[in-house]
Amino acid sequence: MSLREAVRTSILSRRWRYCWKTSLKLSRSLNLDVFVMRESNYQTKMFYDYRYGPLMYNRNLLLEERRKFVQWVDQIMKVDYPVIDSFRLSFYLKKEFAHRIDQWISVAVAKRVQNLVIDLSGLHTFPFSPGDEELYLFPYWLFTKETGSLVKCLCLNSCTLGPLDFSCFSSLVDLQLENIVINQVDITKFLSSCPNLEKLVLVDCRKLLDLEISGRSLKLKYLTVIKCYCEREIKIDSRNLTRLEYCGKPVKFSFLDVPHLSNVIIHYLRNDLSAGLSYALGKLSSDLPKMESLFLTVGRFKGTTIPQQLPLFANLKKLVLKIVSREEYLWAFIPLVQAAPYLHTLELHLYHSASKCEVLQRPSDAPQFYLKEIVLSGFTATSHEIEFTKYLFRNCKVLEKIIIDCVQRFYDHKQGFFYIDFHSDYGYSKEKADRGVKEAAFEKKKIEEQAHEQLVNDLPFGVELLFV
């Protein structure tokens, strides 16, 4: 029986109230999330108090929900579990609940927990966050070298670390820190203390003016740095690193020894969108000659013109562009494709209709691309988008498939690409959400029919055209 099912059966009768505990003893994973407790009845918008402004919240309601959540978790943690492999706690709690949280974590540690997730952040669109002085202090003193060495995955969100000694986490493979105050000294300590670390995720971690990831014995393969506001330099010396994702202000990258780094994702913040493109046009290909997959967020060029001849991306096989500007034209990105002679997959994710094309001249046909698959999302079938797609038809020698999605795809580092949910993401009522879904489906079908009619006669023989 899952935790969600146990919660549901516990309210049926007095008998079931105790039977579910017996069932839970067999579980090796505890997901103590308010959404599990409240199921579909829980929405973050229920805390808003619009009488006092759009960003105000109902403090009394929040306190009551916290009380219910703490009581629920207390009941769950009274069960005598033989082993707890995975423990996840997720609700907006602060240091005033430290004693209870310490007790829960202590139980998990005693039961030899391997995957530990403590997420005390505001959920989803919660518009308020506590100051650092109100954050819960992660209880590092509960771990011995024996119990700490069992932990393979540690994820902390909206906590403080204190004088954390990572030496007891010698077997740690996956470390994810979000909304944590941390500096370079701390990072150097846990990199040297966790020799088996393969994945490091830093999100909204303040006080990182510079970031250095280095160590000859590092096993690190995956590095993600999101909105940490590094202002000067990110220096990476990690021979086993294969994937890097960065989102934030433009920053100097120094790649010292990264022979296996093949997958790179760079998103600069909205006011600096042209910087990512400028870097791609300049040093990126020489910095990372082994790169096979590149994902860039690009916007206004701000005077940056893509030259017709670019440095060669000799090993690039996949190029993903998230194009968020209203003012650029798809022709401008053709030189990027031309600079990657072995490119197999091209993805263009559009966020505004590309409706004008009179400024940039369409390049002449020259069948030279070896693209096998093309993905276009946010496609609205404007004349410019149709003409651009037909150009790709004519100039791809071995094209096998083109996938067109007439709905915008959004991206974040946790989910990858996803679609907006009218109900949960916008907080619409069910009726309004259902109406929005129907209207979007009608518009999507109309665009698909229009695009199919204009493209099907130009589709090369053997190429598959898919609308998703």
Coordinates of C-alpha atoms in Angstrom, one line a residue:
M1 CA 0.0 0.0 0.0
S2 CA 1.4 3.4 -1.0
L3 CA 1.5 6.3 1.5
R4 CA -1.3 8.1 -0.5
E5 CA -3.5 5.0 -0.2
A6 CA -2.7 4.6 3.5
V7 CA -3.8 8.2 4.1
R8 CA -7.0 7.5 2.2
T9 CA -7.9 4.3 4.1
S10 CA -6.9 5.8 7.5
I11 CA -10.1 8.0 7.5
L12 CA -12.5 5.1 6.7
S13 CA -12.9 3.7 10.2
R14 CA -11.2 3.2 13.6
R15 CA -10.1 -0.2 12.5
W16 CA -8.5 1.0 9.3
R17 CA -6.9 3.8 11.3
Y18 CA -4.6 1.2 12.8
C19 CA -4.4 -1.3 9.9
W20 CA -2.7 1.2 7.7
K21 CA 0.2 1.4 10.1
T22 CA 0.8 -2.3 9.7
S23 CA 0.8 -1.9 5.9
L24 CA 3.2 1.0 6.1
K25 CA 5.8 -1.2 7.9
L26 CA 6.4 -2.9 4.6
S27 CA 7.3 0.4 2.9
R28 CA 10.9 1.3 2.5
S29 CA 10.1 4.8 1.1
L30 CA 8.4 7.7 2.8
N31 CA 7.2 10.7 0.8
L32 CA 6.0 13.2 3.4
D33 CA 4.6 15.8 1.0
V34 CA 1.6 18.0 1.7
F35 CA 0.2 17.0 -1.7
V36 CA 0.2 13.4 -0.5
M37 CA -1.6 14.4 2.6
R38 CA -4.2 16.7 1.1
E39 CA -4.3 15.2 -2.4
S40 CA -6.3 17.3 -4.8
N41 CA -7.7 19.5 -2.0
Y42 CA -4.4 21.3 -1.7
Q43 CA -3.6 24.4 -3.8
T44 CA -1.1 27.1 -2.9
K45 CA -3.4 29.8 -4.1
M46 CA -5.7 29.0 -1.1
F47 CA -3.2 30.9 1.1
Y48 CA -3.4 34.2 -0.8
D49 CA -5.4 37.0 0.9
Y50 CA -6.1 39.4 -1.9
R51 CA -7.8 41.8 0.5
Y52 CA -4.4 43.1 1.5
G53 CA -2.6 42.9 -1.8
P54 CA -1.6 40.4 -4.5
L55 CA 1.5 39.1 -2.5
M56 CA -0.2 38.9 0.9
Y57 CA -1.1 35.6 2.5
N58 CA -3.5 34.3 5.2
R59 CA -1.2 33.6 8.1
N60 CA -3.8 31.9 10.2
L61 CA -4.6 29.4 7.5
L62 CA -0.9 28.7 6.9
L63 CA -0.4 28.0 10.6
E64 CA -3.4 25.7 10.7
E65 CA -2.1 23.8 7.6
R66 CA 1.3 23.5 9.3
R67 CA -0.3 22.1 12.4
K68 CA -2.2 19.5 10.4
F69 CA 0.9 18.5 8.4
V70 CA 3.0 18.1 11.6
Q71 CA 0.4 15.9 13.2
W72 CA 0.2 13.8 10.1
V73 CA 3.9 13.3 9.9
D74 CA 4.1 12.5 13.6
Q75 CA 1.6 9.7 13.0
I76 CA 3.6 8.4 10.1
M77 CA 6.9 8.4 12.0
K78 CA 5.5 6.4 14.9
V79 CA 5.3 3.3 12.7
D80 CA 8.1 0.9 13.5
Y81 CA 9.8 0.6 10.1
P82 CA 12.5 -2.1 9.7
V83 CA 14.3 0.0 7.1
I84 CA 13.8 3.4 5.5
D85 CA 15.7 3.6 2.2
S86 CA 14.2 6.9 1.1
F87 CA 12.9 9.8 3.2
R88 CA 11.4 12.9 1.6
L89 CA 9.9 15.9 3.6
S90 CA 8.2 18.7 1.7
F91 CA 6.3 21.6 3.1
Y92 CA 6.9 25.3 4.0
L93 CA 8.4 24.9 7.5
K94 CA 10.8 27.2 9.3
K95 CA 13.2 26.8 12.3
E96 CA 10.3 27.0 14.8
F97 CA 9.6 23.4 13.8
A98 CA 13.3 22.3 14.2
H99 CA 12.7 20.0 17.2
R100 CA 10.0 18.0 15.2
I101 CA 12.0 17.9 12.0
D102 CA 15.1 16.8 13.9
Q103 CA 13.1 13.9 15.4
W104 CA 11.8 12.8 12.0
I105 CA 15.2 12.9 10.4
S106 CA 16.7 11.1 13.5
V107 CA 14.2 8.2 12.9
A108 CA 15.2 8.0 9.2
V109 CA 18.9 8.0 10.1
A110 CA 18.4 5.2 12.6
K111 CA 16.6 3.2 9.9
R112 CA 19.7 3.5 7.6
V113 CA 18.3 6.0 5.1
Q114 CA 20.1 6.3 1.8
N115 CA 18.2 9.0 0.0
L116 CA 17.3 12.1 2.0
V117 CA 15.3 15.0 0.7
I118 CA 14.5 18.0 2.9
D119 CA 12.5 20.6 1.0
L120 CA 11.2 23.4 3.2
S121 CA 10.6 25.9 0.5
G122 CA 7.5 27.8 -0.4
L123 CA 5.6 25.5 -2.8
H124 CA 5.3 26.5 -6.5
T125 CA 4.0 30.0 -6.7
F126 CA 4.2 30.8 -3.0
P127 CA 5.2 34.5 -3.0
F128 CA 7.0 34.7 0.3
S129 CA 10.2 33.2 1.6
P130 CA 11.8 33.4 5.0
G131 CA 15.0 35.3 5.7
D132 CA 18.1 33.3 6.4
E133 CA 17.7 33.7 10.1
E134 CA 14.4 31.9 10.0
L135 CA 15.6 28.9 8.0
Y136 CA 15.9 25.4 9.6
L137 CA 19.4 24.3 10.4
F138 CA 20.2 20.9 8.9
P139 CA 21.1 18.5 11.8
Y140 CA 24.5 17.3 10.7
W141 CA 25.2 16.2 14.3
L142 CA 22.7 13.3 13.9
F143 CA 25.0 11.5 11.4
T144 CA 27.9 9.4 12.4
K145 CA 30.6 8.1 10.0
E146 CA 28.6 4.9 9.8
T147 CA 25.1 6.3 9.2
G148 CA 26.5 9.2 7.0
S149 CA 28.3 6.7 4.8
L150 CA 25.0 5.1 3.9
V151 CA 23.6 8.3 2.4
K152 CA 23.9 8.2 -1.4
C153 CA 21.6 11.2 -2.3
L154 CA 21.2 14.4 -0.2
C155 CA 18.8 17.1 -1.4
L156 CA 18.4 20.2 0.8
N157 CA 16.1 23.2 0.0
S158 CA 15.7 26.3 2.1
C159 CA 17.9 25.2 5.0
T160 CA 21.1 26.5 6.6
L161 CA 24.1 24.2 6.7
G162 CA 26.0 25.6 9.7
P163 CA 29.6 24.3 10.2
L164 CA 28.7 21.2 8.2
D165 CA 31.3 18.4 8.1
F166 CA 30.8 16.5 4.9
S167 CA 33.5 13.9 5.8
C168 CA 30.8 11.6 7.2
F169 CA 29.1 11.5 3.8
S170 CA 31.9 9.6 2.2
S171 CA 29.6 7.6 -0.1
L172 CA 27.5 10.5 -1.3
V173 CA 26.8 10.3 -5.1
D174 CA 24.2 13.0 -5.6
L175 CA 24.2 16.3 -3.8
Q176 CA 21.5 19.0 -4.6
L177 CA 21.4 22.3 -2.7
E178 CA 18.7 24.9 -3.4
N179 CA 18.2 28.3 -1.6
I180 CA 21.2 27.6 0.5
V181 CA 23.8 30.1 1.7
I182 CA 27.1 28.6 0.7
N183 CA 30.5 29.8 -0.5
Q184 CA 33.5 28.5 -2.3
V185 CA 35.2 27.3 0.9
D186 CA 32.2 25.1 1.6
I187 CA 32.2 23.7 -1.9
T188 CA 35.9 22.9 -1.7
K189 CA 35.3 21.1 1.5
F190 CA 32.6 18.8 0.3
L191 CA 34.3 18.1 -3.0
S192 CA 37.3 16.8 -1.1
S193 CA 35.2 15.0 1.5
C194 CA 32.9 13.2 -1.0
P195 CA 35.2 11.3 -3.4
N196 CA 32.3 9.4 -4.9
L197 CA 30.2 12.4 -5.8
E198 CA 28.9 12.2 -9.4
K199 CA 26.1 14.8 -9.5
L200 CA 26.1 18.3 -8.1
V201 CA 23.2 20.7 -8.4
L202 CA 23.4 24.3 -7.0
V203 CA 20.2 26.4 -7.3
D204 CA 19.8 29.9 -5.8
C205 CA 22.9 29.4 -3.7
R206 CA 24.0 32.9 -2.6
K207 CA 27.5 34.2 -1.9
L208 CA 29.1 32.5 -4.8
L209 CA 31.0 35.3 -6.6
D210 CA 33.3 32.8 -8.1
L211 CA 32.9 29.0 -8.5
E212 CA 35.7 26.5 -8.9
I213 CA 35.0 22.8 -9.4
S214 CA 38.4 21.0 -9.4
G215 CA 40.1 18.0 -8.1
R216 CA 42.2 15.3 -9.8
S217 CA 40.3 12.5 -8.1
L218 CA 36.8 13.9 -8.8
K219 CA 34.3 11.4 -10.2
L220 CA 31.8 14.3 -10.9
K221 CA 29.8 13.7 -14.1
Y222 CA 26.9 16.1 -13.9
L223 CA 27.1 19.8 -12.8
T224 CA 24.1 22.1 -12.7
V225 CA 24.4 25.7 -11.6
I226 CA 21.1 27.7 -11.6
K227 CA 20.7 31.4 -10.7
C228 CA 23.6 31.4 -8.2
Y229 CA 24.6 34.8 -9.5
C230 CA 28.2 34.1 -9.9
E231 CA 29.6 37.4 -11.1
R232 CA 33.2 36.7 -12.1
E233 CA 34.3 33.3 -13.2
I234 CA 33.3 29.6 -13.2
K235 CA 36.4 27.4 -13.3
I236 CA 36.1 23.7 -14.0
D237 CA 38.8 21.1 -13.8
S238 CA 37.1 17.8 -13.7
R239 CA 38.1 15.0 -16.1
N240 CA 35.0 12.9 -15.7
L241 CA 32.5 15.7 -16.2
T242 CA 30.1 14.9 -19.1
R243 CA 27.2 17.3 -18.6
L244 CA 27.1 21.0 -17.7
E245 CA 24.0 23.2 -17.2
Y246 CA 24.2 26.9 -16.4
C247 CA 21.5 29.5 -15.9
G248 CA 22.4 32.9 -14.7
K249 CA 24.3 36.1 -15.5
P250 CA 26.9 36.1 -18.2
V251 CA 30.1 34.8 -16.6
K252 CA 33.6 33.8 -17.8
F253 CA 34.0 30.1 -18.2
S254 CA 37.4 28.6 -17.7
F255 CA 37.6 24.9 -18.8
L256 CA 41.0 23.5 -17.7
D257 CA 40.7 19.8 -18.1
V258 CA 37.3 18.5 -19.3
P259 CA 38.0 16.0 -22.0
H260 CA 34.6 14.2 -21.7
L261 CA 32.3 17.2 -21.4
S262 CA 30.0 16.6 -24.3
N263 CA 26.6 17.9 -23.2
V264 CA 26.3 21.7 -22.6
I265 CA 23.2 23.8 -21.7
I266 CA 23.5 27.6 -21.3
H267 CA 20.6 29.9 -20.4
Y268 CA 21.5 33.5 -19.6
L269 CA 18.9 35.6 -17.9
R270 CA 16.4 37.6 -19.9
N271 CA 18.3 40.9 -19.9
D272 CA 21.5 39.1 -21.2
L273 CA 20.1 36.7 -23.7
S274 CA 22.5 37.8 -26.5
A275 CA 25.5 36.8 -24.4
G276 CA 24.9 33.1 -24.8
L277 CA 24.8 33.4 -28.6
S278 CA 27.9 35.6 -28.5
Y279 CA 29.8 33.0 -26.6
A280 CA 28.7 30.3 -28.9
L281 CA 29.8 32.3 -31.9
G282 CA 33.2 32.9 -30.3
K283 CA 35.1 30.7 -27.9
L284 CA 32.7 27.8 -27.2
S285 CA 33.8 25.5 -30.0
S286 CA 37.5 25.9 -29.1
D287 CA 36.8 25.6 -25.4
L288 CA 34.9 22.4 -25.8
P289 CA 36.0 20.6 -29.0
K290 CA 34.4 17.3 -27.9
M291 CA 31.0 18.8 -27.4
E292 CA 28.2 16.7 -29.0
S293 CA 25.0 18.4 -27.7
L294 CA 24.5 22.1 -27.2
F295 CA 21.3 23.8 -25.8
L296 CA 21.2 27.6 -25.9
T297 CA 18.6 30.2 -24.9
V298 CA 18.9 33.1 -27.4
G299 CA 17.1 36.4 -27.8
R300 CA 17.8 39.8 -29.2
F301 CA 21.2 40.0 -30.8
K302 CA 21.8 43.5 -29.6
G303 CA 24.0 44.3 -32.5
T304 CA 25.5 40.8 -32.7
T305 CA 25.4 39.6 -36.2
I306 CA 25.9 35.9 -36.9
P307 CA 28.7 35.8 -39.5
Q308 CA 28.3 33.5 -42.5
Q309 CA 31.5 31.6 -41.5
L310 CA 31.8 30.4 -37.9
P311 CA 34.3 28.3 -36.0
L312 CA 33.6 24.6 -36.7
F313 CA 31.7 22.5 -34.2
A314 CA 33.4 19.4 -35.4
N315 CA 31.6 16.9 -33.1
L316 CA 28.3 18.5 -32.5
K317 CA 25.4 16.1 -33.2
K318 CA 22.5 17.9 -31.5
L319 CA 21.6 21.6 -31.4
V320 CA 18.7 22.9 -29.3
L321 CA 17.8 26.6 -29.5
K322 CA 15.2 28.2 -27.2
I323 CA 14.3 31.4 -29.1
V324 CA 12.5 33.9 -26.9
S325 CA 12.8 37.2 -28.8
R326 CA 10.1 38.7 -31.0
E327 CA 12.5 40.5 -33.2
E328 CA 14.8 37.8 -34.7
Y329 CA 14.4 35.7 -37.7
L330 CA 15.0 32.0 -38.2
W331 CA 17.3 32.6 -41.2
A332 CA 19.8 34.1 -38.7
F333 CA 20.5 30.7 -37.2
I334 CA 21.3 28.9 -40.4
P335 CA 25.1 29.7 -40.1
L336 CA 25.0 27.9 -36.7
V337 CA 23.7 24.8 -38.5
Q338 CA 26.2 25.2 -41.2
A339 CA 29.1 25.3 -38.7
A340 CA 28.2 21.8 -37.5
P341 CA 28.7 19.5 -40.4
Y342 CA 27.8 16.3 -38.5
L343 CA 24.6 17.7 -36.9
H344 CA 21.9 15.0 -36.8
T345 CA 19.2 16.7 -34.6
L346 CA 18.0 20.3 -34.7
E347 CA 15.4 21.6 -32.2
L348 CA 13.9 25.1 -32.4
H349 CA 11.6 26.0 -29.6
L350 CA 9.8 29.3 -30.4
Y351 CA 8.2 31.6 -27.9
H352 CA 6.9 34.3 -30.2
S353 CA 5.6 34.1 -33.7
A354 CA 8.4 34.6 -36.3
S355 CA 6.2 36.7 -38.5
K356 CA 8.7 39.0 -40.3
C357 CA 11.4 38.1 -42.7
E358 CA 12.0 41.1 -44.8
V359 CA 15.2 42.3 -43.0
L360 CA 17.3 39.2 -43.4
Q361 CA 17.6 37.7 -46.8
R362 CA 16.8 34.0 -47.2
P363 CA 20.1 32.1 -47.8
S364 CA 20.4 30.4 -51.2
D365 CA 19.8 26.7 -51.5
A366 CA 22.8 24.5 -51.0
P367 CA 21.9 20.9 -50.0
Q368 CA 24.6 20.3 -47.4
F369 CA 22.9 19.5 -44.1
Y370 CA 23.0 16.0 -42.7
L371 CA 20.1 16.5 -40.3
K372 CA 18.1 13.4 -39.7
E373 CA 15.5 14.9 -37.3
I374 CA 14.0 18.3 -36.9
V375 CA 11.8 19.4 -34.0
L376 CA 9.9 22.7 -34.1
S377 CA 7.7 23.7 -31.1
G378 CA 5.6 26.8 -30.6
F379 CA 5.0 26.6 -34.4
T380 CA 2.2 29.0 -35.5
A381 CA 2.4 28.5 -39.3
T382 CA 3.3 32.1 -40.2
S383 CA 4.6 32.6 -43.7
H384 CA 8.1 33.0 -42.4
E385 CA 8.0 29.7 -40.4
I386 CA 6.5 27.9 -43.4
E387 CA 9.2 29.2 -45.7
F388 CA 11.9 28.3 -43.3
T389 CA 10.6 24.8 -42.9
K390 CA 10.5 24.3 -46.7
Y391 CA 14.1 25.6 -46.9
L392 CA 15.1 22.8 -44.5
F393 CA 13.2 20.3 -46.6
R394 CA 15.2 21.3 -49.7
N395 CA 18.6 21.4 -48.0
C396 CA 18.7 18.3 -45.8
K397 CA 20.2 15.3 -47.7
V398 CA 19.2 12.5 -45.3
L399 CA 16.2 13.9 -43.4
E400 CA 14.1 11.2 -41.9
K401 CA 11.6 13.0 -39.7
I402 CA 10.2 16.4 -38.8
I403 CA 8.2 16.9 -35.7
I404 CA 6.0 20.0 -35.4
D405 CA 4.4 21.0 -32.1
C406 CA 2.0 23.9 -32.3
V407 CA 2.1 24.4 -28.5
Q408 CA 4.9 26.2 -26.7
R409 CA 7.2 24.0 -24.6
F410 CA 8.6 25.4 -21.5
Y411 CA 11.8 24.3 -19.8
D412 CA 13.4 24.0 -16.4
H413 CA 16.3 22.0 -15.1
K414 CA 14.1 19.6 -13.1
Q415 CA 11.5 18.7 -15.6
G416 CA 13.2 19.3 -18.9
F417 CA 10.6 20.5 -21.5
F418 CA 7.0 20.6 -20.3
Y419 CA 3.6 22.1 -21.1
I420 CA 1.8 24.7 -19.0
D421 CA -1.1 23.2 -17.0
F422 CA -4.0 25.7 -16.9
H423 CA -5.3 24.3 -13.6
S424 CA -2.2 23.8 -11.5
D425 CA 0.2 26.3 -13.0
Y426 CA -2.1 29.3 -13.5
G427 CA -4.3 28.5 -10.5
Y428 CA -7.5 28.6 -12.7
S429 CA -10.7 27.1 -11.5
K430 CA -11.6 23.7 -13.1
E431 CA -14.2 25.3 -15.3
K432 CA -11.9 28.1 -16.5
A433 CA -9.0 25.6 -16.9
D434 CA -11.3 23.2 -19.0
R435 CA -12.4 26.1 -21.1
G436 CA -8.8 27.2 -21.7
V437 CA -7.8 23.6 -22.7
K438 CA -10.7 23.4 -25.2
E439 CA -9.8 26.8 -26.7
A440 CA -6.1 25.8 -27.0
A441 CA -7.0 22.5 -28.5
F442 CA -9.2 24.1 -31.1
E443 CA -6.4 26.7 -32.0
K444 CA -3.8 23.9 -32.1
K445 CA -5.9 21.8 -34.6
K446 CA -6.5 24.9 -36.8
I447 CA -2.7 25.6 -37.0
E448 CA -1.9 22.0 -37.7
E449 CA -4.3 21.8 -40.6
Q450 CA -3.0 25.0 -42.0
A451 CA 0.6 23.9 -41.7
H452 CA -0.1 20.4 -43.1
E453 CA -1.8 21.9 -46.1
Q454 CA 1.2 24.3 -46.9
L455 CA 3.9 21.7 -46.2
V456 CA 2.7 18.4 -47.4
N457 CA 3.3 19.0 -51.1
D458 CA 7.0 20.0 -50.5
L459 CA 7.7 17.1 -48.2
P460 CA 10.6 15.1 -49.6
F461 CA 9.9 11.5 -50.4
G462 CA 10.4 9.2 -47.4
V463 CA 10.4 12.0 -44.8
E464 CA 7.9 11.6 -42.0
L465 CA 5.9 14.7 -41.0
L466 CA 4.5 14.4 -37.5
F467 CA 2.2 16.8 -35.6
V468 CA 2.3 16.2 -31.8

